Coordinates of N, CA and C in Angstrom, one line a residue:
V1 N 104.1 110.7 100.6 CA 104.1 110.4 100.0 C 104.6 109.4 100.6
N2 N 104.2 108.2 99.9 CA 104.2 107.4 100.3 C 105.1 106.1 100.4
T3 N 105.5 105.1 101.4 CA 106.3 104.0 100.7 C 105.5 102.8 100.8
I4 N 106.1 101.9 100.4 CA 106.0 101.0 100.5 C 107.1 99.7 101.0
S5 N 106.8 98.6 102.5 CA 107.9 97.6 102.8 C 107.4 96.6 102.9
A6 N 108.0 95.7 101.6 CA 107.2 95.4 101.2 C 108.2 93.2 102.3
G7 N 108.3 92.6 102.3 CA 108.8 91.0 103.0 C 109.1 90.8 102.1
P8 N 109.7 89.3 102.3 CA 111.4 88.6 101.8 C 110.5 88.4 100.9
L9 N 111.1 89.2 99.3 CA 110.4 87.9 98.3 C 111.6 87.0 97.7
K10 N 111.1 85.8 96.7 CA 112.2 85.7 96.1 C 112.2 85.6 94.9
S11 N 113.3 86.7 94.8 CA 113.3 87.4 93.0 C 114.9 86.7 92.4
R12 N 115.1 86.8 91.9 CA 116.0 85.9 91.0 C 117.3 87.1 91.2
A13 N 117.3 88.8 92.0 CA 118.5 89.4 92.7 C 119.3 89.4 94.3
A14 N 117.4 88.8 95.0 CA 117.6 88.4 95.9 C 118.3 86.5 96.8
S15 N 118.2 86.0 95.2 CA 118.8 84.5 95.2 C 120.6 85.1 94.8
A16 N 120.5 85.6 94.7 CA 121.8 85.9 94.0 C 122.8 85.8 95.8
I17 N 121.8 86.4 96.8 CA 122.5 88.0 98.6 C 123.6 85.9 98.4
G18 N 124.3 85.5 98.5 CA 124.6 84.5 100.4 C 124.5 83.0 99.4
K19 N 124.3 82.9 98.6 CA 124.5 82.4 97.1 C 126.1 81.0 97.6
E20 N 125.5 80.4 98.1 CA 126.1 79.1 98.1 C 126.0 77.6 97.8
P21 N 126.9 76.7 97.3 CA 126.4 74.7 97.0 C 126.0 74.6 98.1
G22 N 125.2 74.2 97.8 CA 124.5 73.1 99.0 C 124.0 73.8 100.0
Q23 N 123.8 74.8 100.4 CA 123.3 76.1 101.0 C 122.1 76.7 100.8
K24 N 121.0 76.7 101.5 CA 120.2 77.7 101.8 C 120.7 79.0 101.1
T25 N 119.6 79.7 99.7 CA 120.8 81.4 100.4 C 119.6 81.7 100.9
F26 N 120.4 83.3 101.3 CA 119.6 84.2 102.7 C 118.0 84.9 102.1
I27 N 117.8 84.8 100.9 CA 116.4 85.3 100.8 C 115.3 83.6 101.0
E28 N 116.4 82.8 101.7 CA 115.5 81.0 101.0 C 115.7 81.4 103.1
Y29 N 116.4 82.0 103.7 CA 115.7 81.6 105.2 C 114.9 83.2 105.7
A30 N 115.2 84.4 105.1 CA 114.1 85.3 105.7 C 112.8 84.3 105.2
I31 N 112.7 83.9 103.9 CA 111.2 83.3 103.8 C 110.7 82.4 105.0
D32 N 111.0 81.7 105.0 CA 111.3 81.0 106.5 C 110.7 81.4 107.3
Y33 N 111.9 82.1 108.3 CA 110.9 82.6 109.1 C 109.7 83.8 109.2
S34 N 109.8 83.7 107.9 CA 109.1 85.0 108.2 C 107.7 83.9 108.3
K35 N 108.0 83.3 107.1 CA 106.6 81.9 107.9 C 105.7 81.3 108.9
A36 N 107.5 81.2 109.0 CA 106.8 81.0 110.4 C 107.2 81.6 112.3
N37 N 107.0 83.4 111.8 CA 106.9 83.7 112.5 C 106.1 84.9 112.1
A38 N 106.0 85.6 110.8 CA 104.5 86.4 110.6 C 103.1 85.8 111.4
P39 N 101.9 86.4 111.4 CA 100.6 86.4 111.9 C 100.0 85.7 110.9
L40 N 100.4 85.9 109.3 CA 99.2 85.4 108.6 C 100.4 83.9 107.7
A41 N 100.9 83.2 107.7 CA 101.9 82.2 107.3 C 101.5 81.7 106.3
Q42 N 101.4 82.8 105.3 CA 101.4 82.2 103.8 C 102.5 83.0 103.0
D43 N 102.8 82.2 101.3 CA 103.2 83.0 101.2 C 103.6 84.5 100.1
L44 N 103.8 85.3 100.3 CA 104.3 86.2 99.7 C 104.3 86.5 98.7
Y45 N 104.3 86.8 97.4 CA 103.4 86.9 96.3 C 104.0 88.0 95.2
N46 N 105.0 88.8 94.2 CA 105.2 90.1 93.7 C 104.1 90.3 93.6
D47 N 102.9 89.9 93.2 CA 101.7 90.6 93.1 C 101.3 91.8 94.4
D48 N 101.0 90.6 95.3 CA 100.9 90.9 97.0 C 101.0 92.4 96.4
V49 N 102.6 93.2 96.7 CA 103.0 93.7 96.4 C 102.4 95.1 95.5
G50 N 102.4 94.0 94.7 CA 102.5 95.2 93.3 C 101.1 95.4 93.8
N51 N 100.0 95.1 94.0 CA 98.7 95.1 93.8 C 98.7 96.5 94.4
S52 N 99.6 96.2 96.3 CA 99.0 97.7 97.0 C 99.9 98.8 96.2
A53 N 100.9 98.9 95.8 CA 101.1 100.2 95.3 C 100.8 100.4 94.1
M54 N 99.4 99.5 93.6 CA 98.5 99.7 92.3 C 97.4 101.2 93.3
Y55 N 96.8 99.9 95.0 CA 95.8 100.4 95.5 C 96.8 102.1 96.0
L56 N 97.2 102.3 96.2 CA 98.0 103.6 96.9 C 98.0 104.6 95.4
C57 N 97.8 103.6 94.5 CA 98.3 105.2 93.2 C 96.3 105.4 92.6
S58 N 95.9 104.8 92.6 CA 94.6 104.9 93.1 C 93.7 105.6 93.5
S59 N 93.1 106.2 92.6 CA 91.9 106.7 93.7 C 91.4 106.6 95.0
M60 N 91.2 105.7 95.3 CA 90.5 105.5 95.9 C 91.6 105.2 97.9
A61 N 93.2 105.7 97.1 CA 94.0 106.3 98.4 C 94.3 107.7 97.9
R62 N 93.0 108.0 97.8 CA 93.3 110.2 97.6 C 93.7 110.9 98.7
C63 N 93.3 110.5 99.7 CA 93.3 110.8 101.0 C 94.5 110.6 102.1
V64 N 95.2 109.0 100.7 CA 95.8 108.7 102.0 C 97.6 109.1 101.6
S65 N 98.3 110.0 102.3 CA 99.5 110.3 102.1 C 100.4 110.7 103.9
G66 N 101.5 109.9 103.4 CA 102.9 110.1 104.6 C 102.8 108.6 104.9
V67 N 102.3 107.6 104.6 CA 102.3 106.3 105.3 C 103.8 105.0 104.5
T68 N 104.0 104.6 105.3 CA 104.7 103.1 105.0 C 103.2 102.1 105.3
L69 N 103.8 101.0 103.8 CA 102.0 100.5 104.2 C 103.2 98.9 104.1
Y70 N 102.8 98.0 105.1 CA 104.1 97.4 105.1 C 102.9 95.9 104.6
V71 N 103.7 96.1 103.0 CA 103.4 94.0 102.9 C 104.1 92.9 103.1
D72 N 103.7 93.0 104.6 CA 104.9 91.5 104.4 C 104.9 90.2 105.5
N73 N 103.2 90.8 105.9 CA 101.9 89.0 106.1 C 102.3 89.2 107.7
G74 N 102.1 90.2 108.5 CA 102.2 91.5 109.7 C 103.4 90.7 110.2
L75 N 104.7 90.5 109.6 CA 105.6 90.1 109.8 C 106.5 92.0 110.9
H76 N 106.2 92.9 111.0 CA 106.5 94.2 111.1 C 105.8 93.3 112.2
S77 N 105.1 93.7 112.5 CA 104.8 94.0 114.4 C 105.4 93.1 114.9
M78 N 106.0 92.0 114.7 CA 106.8 90.9 115.6 C 107.6 91.0 116.6
G79 N 108.6 91.8 115.4 CA 109.3 91.9 116.5 C 110.3 90.5 116.0
M80 N 112.1 90.8 116.9 CA 113.6 89.0 116.0 C 112.6 88.4 117.1
S81 N 112.9 87.3 116.5 CA 112.5 86.3 116.7 C 114.5 85.0 116.6
L82 N 114.4 85.4 118.0 CA 116.7 84.5 117.4 C 116.6 83.5 118.1
D83 N 115.6 82.6 118.1 CA 115.4 81.8 118.6 C 114.7 80.5 117.0
S84 N 114.0 81.6 116.4 CA 113.1 80.6 115.6 C 113.7 79.6 115.0
E85 N 113.0 78.5 115.3 CA 113.7 77.4 114.5 C 114.2 77.4 113.0
S86 N 113.4 78.5 112.7 CA 114.1 78.6 110.6 C 115.0 79.1 110.7
M87 N 115.9 79.2 111.8 CA 117.6 80.1 111.7 C 118.2 78.8 112.0
S88 N 117.5 78.1 112.8 CA 118.3 76.8 113.4 C 119.4 76.4 113.2
D89 N 119.6 75.5 112.1 CA 120.7 76.0 111.3 C 121.8 76.9 110.2
R90 N 121.5 78.4 110.9 CA 121.9 79.1 110.4 C 123.3 79.9 111.5
N91 N 122.0 79.7 112.7 CA 123.2 80.2 114.0 C 124.1 78.6 114.5
A92 N 123.8 78.1 113.5 CA 125.1 76.7 114.3 C 126.6 76.7 114.0

């Protein structure tokens, strides 16, 4: 059994969490944080996660077992930065 741990994706469901008029949603903060702190500062798309799943289901990964594949631009390896500029207005 393998699992995929995806980074922040702006889906319709995720956009509804913490939705307040005139303010960023929780997922927008998470995406901004990821872009500011992940080693690969780029957008993450649902296709990136889907392609990783296709790889794990393909014959190319026939000997891969028991892994969690992080599809998050490397954010999982960085730790939490509590003083990140991307969270400045959230912490105020």
